[in-house]
Coordinates of C-alpha atoms and ligand atoms in Angstrom, one line a residue:
K317 CA 56.9 -34.7 -32.7
K318 CA 57.1 -35.8 -28.9
R319 CA 54.8 -34.4 -26.6
I320 CA 56.8 -34.0 -23.6
A321 CA 55.7 -33.5 -20.0
V322 CA 57.7 -32.5 -16.9
L323 CA 56.9 -32.8 -13.1
T324 CA 58.8 -32.4 -10.1
S325 CA 58.7 -35.0 -7.3
G326 CA 59.8 -35.5 -3.1
G327 CA 61.0 -32.5 -1.4
D328 CA 61.3 -29.4 -3.6
S329 CA 64.9 -27.6 -3.8
P330 CA 65.9 -24.2 -5.4
G331 CA 66.3 -24.3 -9.1
M332 CA 63.5 -27.0 -9.8
S333 CA 61.1 -24.1 -11.3
A334 CA 64.3 -23.0 -13.6
A335 CA 64.6 -26.9 -14.6
V336 CA 60.7 -26.8 -15.6
R337 CA 61.4 -23.7 -17.2
A338 CA 64.3 -25.0 -19.3
V339 CA 62.6 -28.4 -19.8
V340 CA 59.2 -26.3 -21.3
R341 CA 61.1 -24.0 -23.2
Q342 CA 63.8 -26.5 -25.1
T343 CA 60.4 -28.9 -25.9
L344 CA 59.0 -26.1 -27.4
A345 CA 62.3 -24.5 -29.4
S346 CA 62.8 -28.3 -30.8
G347 CA 59.2 -28.0 -32.1
C348 CA 57.3 -30.3 -29.5
T349 CA 54.5 -29.8 -27.2
A350 CA 55.3 -29.2 -23.7
F351 CA 53.1 -30.1 -20.5
A352 CA 53.5 -29.5 -16.8
V353 CA 52.2 -31.9 -14.6
Y354 CA 50.9 -30.5 -11.2
E355 CA 51.7 -31.8 -7.8
G356 CA 54.0 -34.4 -8.9
Y357 CA 53.0 -37.7 -9.6
Q358 CA 49.6 -36.9 -7.7
G359 CA 48.8 -35.0 -10.8
L360 CA 49.6 -37.7 -13.1
V361 CA 47.1 -40.2 -11.1
D362 CA 44.6 -37.1 -11.2
G363 CA 44.7 -36.1 -15.0
G364 CA 42.6 -33.6 -16.4
D365 CA 43.7 -30.1 -15.3
M366 CA 46.3 -31.2 -13.3
I367 CA 48.3 -32.2 -16.5
K368 CA 48.5 -28.7 -18.3
E369 CA 49.9 -27.8 -21.8
M370 CA 52.5 -25.1 -21.6
Q371 CA 53.7 -22.1 -23.5
W372 CA 56.7 -20.4 -23.7
E373 CA 55.3 -17.5 -21.5
D374 CA 54.1 -19.8 -19.0
V375 CA 57.6 -20.2 -17.3
R376 CA 58.3 -16.3 -17.8
G377 CA 60.2 -15.6 -14.4
W378 CA 60.9 -18.9 -13.2
I379 CA 64.3 -18.9 -13.5
S380 CA 65.0 -17.1 -10.1
E381 CA 62.0 -18.6 -8.1
G382 CA 62.2 -20.7 -5.4
G383 CA 60.7 -24.2 -4.7
T384 CA 58.6 -25.5 -7.5
L385 CA 55.7 -23.6 -8.9
I386 CA 54.2 -26.8 -10.2
G387 CA 53.9 -28.2 -7.0
T388 CA 55.1 -31.4 -5.5
A389 CA 53.7 -34.2 -3.6
R390 CA 54.8 -37.6 -2.1
C391 CA 52.0 -39.8 -3.9
K392 CA 51.0 -43.2 -2.1
A393 CA 48.7 -43.7 -5.1
F394 CA 51.6 -43.8 -7.4
M395 CA 53.4 -46.4 -5.5
E396 CA 50.9 -49.0 -6.1
R397 CA 50.0 -50.7 -9.7
P398 CA 46.7 -49.3 -9.6
G399 CA 47.5 -45.8 -9.6
R400 CA 49.8 -46.1 -11.9
L401 CA 47.7 -47.8 -14.5
T402 CA 45.4 -44.4 -13.7
A403 CA 48.8 -42.4 -14.6
A404 CA 49.2 -44.2 -17.9
N405 CA 45.8 -43.8 -19.0
N406 CA 45.7 -40.1 -17.9
M407 CA 49.0 -39.6 -20.0
I408 CA 47.7 -41.6 -23.4
E409 CA 44.4 -39.0 -23.0
K410 CA 46.6 -36.4 -23.6
G411 CA 49.0 -37.9 -25.9
I412 CA 51.9 -37.8 -23.7
D413 CA 54.8 -40.2 -24.7
A414 CA 57.8 -38.7 -22.8
L415 CA 58.2 -37.4 -18.9
V416 CA 61.0 -35.8 -17.7
I417 CA 60.9 -36.0 -13.6
C418 CA 63.2 -33.9 -11.5
G419 CA 63.4 -35.4 -8.4
G420 CA 65.2 -37.2 -5.6
D421 CA 66.6 -40.6 -5.7
G422 CA 62.9 -42.1 -4.6
S423 CA 61.3 -40.0 -7.3
L424 CA 63.5 -41.2 -9.6
T425 CA 63.3 -45.0 -8.8
G426 CA 59.6 -44.8 -9.0
A427 CA 59.9 -43.0 -12.6
D428 CA 62.2 -46.1 -13.8
K429 CA 59.6 -48.6 -12.7
F430 CA 57.1 -46.7 -14.3
R431 CA 58.7 -47.1 -17.6
S432 CA 59.6 -50.7 -17.1
E433 CA 55.8 -51.6 -16.2
W434 CA 54.8 -49.3 -19.2
P435 CA 54.2 -52.1 -22.1
S436 CA 52.1 -54.1 -19.7
L437 CA 50.0 -51.3 -18.1
V438 CA 49.3 -50.3 -21.8
E439 CA 48.4 -53.9 -22.5
E440 CA 46.0 -54.0 -19.4
L441 CA 44.2 -50.8 -20.4
V442 CA 43.7 -52.3 -23.8
S443 CA 42.6 -55.9 -22.2
S444 CA 40.3 -53.9 -19.7
G445 CA 38.7 -52.2 -22.5
K446 CA 39.7 -48.6 -21.5
R447 CA 41.6 -48.0 -24.5
K448 CA 40.8 -49.5 -28.0
A449 CA 44.2 -51.2 -29.5
H450 CA 44.3 -48.5 -32.3
E451 CA 44.5 -45.6 -29.5
V452 CA 47.5 -47.3 -27.6
E453 CA 49.9 -48.0 -31.1
A454 CA 52.0 -44.9 -30.8
Y455 CA 52.0 -45.1 -27.0
R456 CA 54.1 -48.8 -26.8
H457 CA 57.1 -47.2 -25.3
L458 CA 57.6 -44.3 -22.5
N459 CA 61.1 -42.2 -22.5
I460 CA 61.8 -41.4 -19.0
V461 CA 64.8 -39.0 -18.1
G462 CA 65.9 -37.7 -14.7
L463 CA 67.1 -34.8 -13.2
V464 CA 68.3 -34.6 -9.7
G465 CA 66.7 -32.1 -7.4
S466 CA 67.4 -32.4 -4.0
I467 CA 69.4 -29.8 -1.4
D468 CA 71.1 -33.0 0.2
N469 CA 73.5 -33.4 -2.6
D470 CA 73.1 -37.2 -1.9
L471 CA 73.1 -38.8 -5.6
S472 CA 75.9 -40.9 -6.9
S473 CA 77.6 -39.8 -10.3
T474 CA 77.0 -36.4 -10.2
D475 CA 78.6 -33.5 -8.6
A476 CA 76.1 -31.6 -7.7
T477 CA 72.0 -31.5 -7.2
I478 CA 70.0 -28.7 -8.3
G479 CA 69.6 -26.8 -5.2
C480 CA 72.6 -28.0 -3.0
Y481 CA 74.6 -24.7 -3.4
S482 CA 71.9 -22.8 -2.9
S483 CA 70.9 -24.4 0.4
L484 CA 74.8 -24.5 1.6
Q485 CA 74.6 -20.7 0.5
R486 CA 71.8 -20.1 3.2
I487 CA 73.4 -22.4 5.5
C488 CA 76.7 -20.1 5.7
Q489 CA 74.7 -17.0 5.6
S490 CA 72.7 -18.1 8.7
I491 CA 75.9 -19.3 10.4
D492 CA 77.6 -16.0 9.8
Y493 CA 74.6 -14.6 11.5
I494 CA 74.7 -16.8 14.6
D495 CA 78.7 -16.0 14.5
A496 CA 78.0 -12.4 15.8
T497 CA 75.8 -13.1 18.6
A498 CA 78.1 -15.9 19.5
L499 CA 81.1 -14.0 19.6
S500 CA 79.2 -11.0 21.4
H501 CA 78.5 -13.4 24.4
Q502 CA 81.4 -15.9 23.9
R503 CA 78.7 -18.7 23.4
A504 CA 78.8 -22.0 21.7
F505 CA 76.3 -23.1 19.5
V506 CA 75.3 -26.4 18.0
I507 CA 73.6 -25.8 14.7
E508 CA 71.7 -28.9 13.1
V509 CA 71.7 -28.9 9.4
M510 CA 69.7 -31.2 6.5
G511 CA 70.7 -33.9 4.6
R512 CA 68.9 -36.9 5.5
H513 CA 71.5 -39.5 5.3
C514 CA 73.6 -37.4 3.5
G515 CA 76.6 -35.7 5.6
W516 CA 77.6 -32.9 2.2
L517 CA 75.8 -29.9 3.6
A518 CA 77.1 -30.2 7.1
L519 CA 80.4 -30.9 6.0
M520 CA 80.8 -28.2 3.4
A521 CA 78.9 -25.7 5.8
G522 CA 81.4 -26.7 8.7
V523 CA 84.4 -26.1 6.5
T524 CA 83.1 -23.1 5.1
C525 CA 82.2 -21.5 8.2
G526 CA 85.2 -22.6 10.1
A527 CA 83.2 -25.0 12.7
D528 CA 85.1 -26.5 15.3
F529 CA 83.7 -29.9 15.3
I530 CA 81.6 -31.4 12.4
F531 CA 79.1 -34.4 12.9
I532 CA 78.2 -36.1 9.5
P533 CA 76.8 -40.1 9.3
E534 CA 79.4 -41.2 6.3
N535 CA 82.3 -40.8 9.0
P536 CA 81.4 -40.9 12.4
P537 CA 83.6 -39.8 15.3
S538 CA 85.7 -42.2 17.1
E539 CA 84.4 -44.2 20.2
Q540 CA 86.2 -41.4 22.3
W541 CA 84.4 -38.7 20.6
E542 CA 82.9 -37.1 23.5
E543 CA 86.2 -36.6 25.4
E544 CA 88.0 -35.8 21.9
M545 CA 85.5 -33.0 20.8
C546 CA 85.5 -31.4 24.1
T547 CA 89.7 -31.3 24.3
I548 CA 89.5 -29.8 20.5
I549 CA 87.1 -27.0 22.0
K550 CA 89.0 -26.3 25.2
K551 CA 92.2 -26.1 23.1
H552 CA 90.4 -23.6 20.3
R553 CA 89.4 -21.5 23.4
A554 CA 92.8 -21.6 24.9
M555 CA 94.1 -20.3 21.8
G556 CA 91.8 -17.1 22.2
K557 CA 88.4 -18.1 20.3
R558 CA 85.6 -16.5 21.7
K559 CA 82.8 -18.6 19.9
T560 CA 82.2 -22.1 19.2
I561 CA 80.5 -23.7 16.3
V562 CA 79.7 -27.4 16.1
V563 CA 77.8 -28.4 12.9
V564 CA 75.7 -31.5 13.4
A565 CA 74.1 -33.5 10.4
E566 CA 70.6 -34.4 11.0
G567 CA 71.5 -38.0 10.2
A568 CA 74.8 -37.9 12.5
H569 CA 75.6 -41.2 14.9
D570 CA 78.5 -42.9 16.3
R571 CA 80.2 -45.7 15.2
S572 CA 77.6 -48.0 17.0
L573 CA 75.0 -46.1 14.8
K574 CA 73.3 -44.8 17.9
P575 CA 72.4 -41.2 17.2
I576 CA 74.3 -37.9 18.0
S577 CA 71.7 -35.4 18.7
P578 CA 72.3 -31.7 18.6
L579 CA 70.9 -31.7 22.5
M580 CA 73.7 -34.4 23.4
V581 CA 76.3 -32.0 22.0
K582 CA 74.8 -29.3 24.0
D583 CA 75.0 -31.1 27.4
L584 CA 78.3 -31.9 26.8
L585 CA 79.7 -28.5 25.6
S586 CA 77.6 -27.0 28.8
D587 CA 78.5 -29.7 31.3
K588 CA 82.2 -30.7 30.2
V589 CA 83.8 -27.2 28.7
G590 CA 81.4 -24.9 30.6
L591 CA 80.4 -22.7 27.4
D592 CA 77.0 -20.9 27.8
T593 CA 75.5 -23.2 24.7
R594 CA 72.5 -22.8 22.4
V595 CA 71.1 -25.4 20.1
T596 CA 69.9 -23.8 16.7
T597 CA 67.9 -26.0 14.2
L598 CA 67.9 -24.5 10.7
G599 CA 64.9 -26.2 9.4
H600 CA 63.5 -25.5 6.1
V601 CA 65.1 -22.2 5.9
Q602 CA 67.6 -24.1 4.2
R603 CA 65.1 -25.3 1.4
G604 CA 63.3 -22.4 0.5
G605 CA 64.5 -19.0 -1.0
P606 CA 65.9 -18.1 -4.7
P607 CA 68.1 -20.4 -6.3
C608 CA 72.3 -19.0 -6.3
A609 CA 73.6 -18.4 -9.9
Y610 CA 74.9 -22.0 -9.9
D611 CA 71.8 -23.7 -9.4
R612 CA 70.2 -21.9 -11.9
M613 CA 72.7 -22.6 -14.4
L614 CA 72.8 -26.1 -13.7
A615 CA 69.0 -26.6 -13.8
T616 CA 68.8 -24.7 -17.0
L617 CA 71.6 -26.6 -18.8
Q618 CA 70.3 -30.0 -17.4
G619 CA 66.9 -29.2 -18.4
V620 CA 68.2 -28.6 -22.0
E621 CA 69.9 -31.8 -22.1
A622 CA 66.8 -33.7 -20.6
V623 CA 65.1 -32.8 -23.7
N624 CA 67.9 -33.5 -26.0
A625 CA 68.0 -36.9 -24.4
V626 CA 64.4 -37.7 -24.7
L627 CA 64.4 -36.8 -28.4
E628 CA 67.4 -39.0 -28.9
A629 CA 66.4 -42.1 -27.2
T630 CA 65.5 -45.3 -28.7
P631 CA 63.1 -48.0 -26.9
E632 CA 66.5 -50.0 -25.7
T633 CA 68.2 -46.7 -24.1
P634 CA 68.2 -47.2 -20.6
S635 CA 66.4 -44.4 -18.8
P636 CA 68.9 -41.4 -18.4
V637 CA 69.7 -39.1 -15.3
I638 CA 71.5 -36.0 -16.1
C639 CA 74.3 -35.1 -14.1
M640 CA 77.3 -32.8 -13.8
V641 CA 80.7 -34.4 -13.9
E642 CA 83.7 -32.0 -13.8
N643 CA 81.7 -28.7 -15.0
K644 CA 80.3 -30.8 -18.0
I645 CA 76.7 -31.9 -18.4
V646 CA 76.5 -35.7 -18.9
R647 CA 74.0 -38.5 -19.2
K648 CA 74.5 -41.5 -16.9
D649 CA 72.5 -44.7 -16.4
L650 CA 69.7 -44.0 -13.9
M651 CA 69.5 -46.8 -12.4
Q652 CA 73.2 -47.5 -11.9
A653 CA 73.1 -43.8 -10.2
I654 CA 70.6 -45.0 -7.7
K655 CA 72.4 -48.2 -7.0
L656 CA 75.7 -46.7 -6.4
T657 CA 73.6 -43.9 -3.7
K658 CA 72.2 -47.1 -2.2
Q659 CA 75.4 -48.6 -1.4
V660 CA 76.5 -45.7 0.5
A661 CA 73.4 -46.5 2.8
E662 CA 74.4 -50.2 2.8
H663 CA 78.0 -49.5 3.9
I664 CA 76.8 -47.3 6.5
E665 CA 74.5 -50.0 7.8
K666 CA 77.1 -52.3 7.7
K667 CA 79.6 -49.7 9.8
D668 CA 81.9 -49.9 6.8
F669 CA 82.7 -46.0 6.8
D670 CA 85.7 -46.0 4.8
S671 CA 83.5 -47.7 1.8
A672 CA 80.8 -44.9 2.9
M673 CA 83.3 -41.9 2.4
K674 CA 84.4 -43.3 -1.0
G675 CA 80.9 -44.6 -2.2
R676 CA 79.2 -41.5 -3.5
D677 CA 81.7 -40.9 -6.3
A678 CA 82.6 -44.6 -7.0
E679 CA 82.2 -45.8 -10.4
Ligands
F6P1775 O1 65.8 -34.3 1.1 C1 65.4 -33.3 1.3 C2 65.3 -33.1 3.0 O2 64.9 -31.5 2.9 C3 66.1 -33.6 3.6 O3 67.3 -32.6 3.8 C4 65.2 -33.6 5.1 O4 65.8 -34.9 5.9 C5 63.6 -33.9 4.3 O5 63.9 -33.4 3.0 C6 62.9 -33.2 5.1 O6 61.4 -33.8 4.4 P1 60.4 -32.8 5.0 O7 59.9 -31.6 4.6 O8 59.2 -33.9 4.6 O9 60.4 -32.7 6.6

């Protein structure tokens, strides 16, 4: 019977706790033993109480909780081999032979590295005398399965990452609130939204809130964007609009990759269009709060599938990542998905924006 551990890593996202609940319960329902690793990879390195056996009722109510109830961290020690060696030793100590990781692309890349290094880590534990050969016999292979938890929706090969629709909902709600005050004063608001290098949140929020202009990193505006934006906004005002909303993704830039900041946009709207303008940075409000129904469903279905993938894996199976494609839960090759994701950033760096726009869904 497998002994399966789950951890959350990188920035938290709504639905991560629901994913942990699903992994724990599907593990138990399959007759296996479930563990939760607290504080991300740091918990693996620290071992002891940070790796806790989980029972059915330990995750009661977690489906509707925001953030991640087992904690997350950006762990420096795990980035170095000695940290991963200690982590491997702690896992063998607890008899864990499979790991489900819910995180962003960085966290999942770390997971795959851990898996590929695993046989040599076990070897080193034996040769250094930390473990006896017979103790590691059952731990020659490590199964890793990825779940993508991120508000950014920035991983290729999946239509949605766990948390992105909750975050989008929060952004829309916030912009609706801003709309009311903007309308009252006939003001303009420049709203900065999260997304790191990915414009999905900004684009979707802009469309769903009827923004006047949207800036995203994958599709920067033309060289004459300042004039273009002012002309469009003046036109909207001339048509009778009482408010102006411009959404700026935090990673926005122009076609020569010079950052476009909310402050730059505000100055233009004030000085060139003559609008009373304010900037609102939504910040971490976008990341907290309970998951929406879609994210609860996504996390639950994907958590169940992650455990099934562990139970069906062979040492030869490449690490899978559980995705949602056209409303179906599917397994994809984790490293291939990460490679496609990285290609988008490379296209942007090379200023090949046409490819950047296609990139994330490319197969
Ligand atoms: O990846 C999720 C995310 O919220 C990004 O949208 C944002 O750029 C980043 O994390 C913020 O990170 P931190 O919480 O460490 O400031």
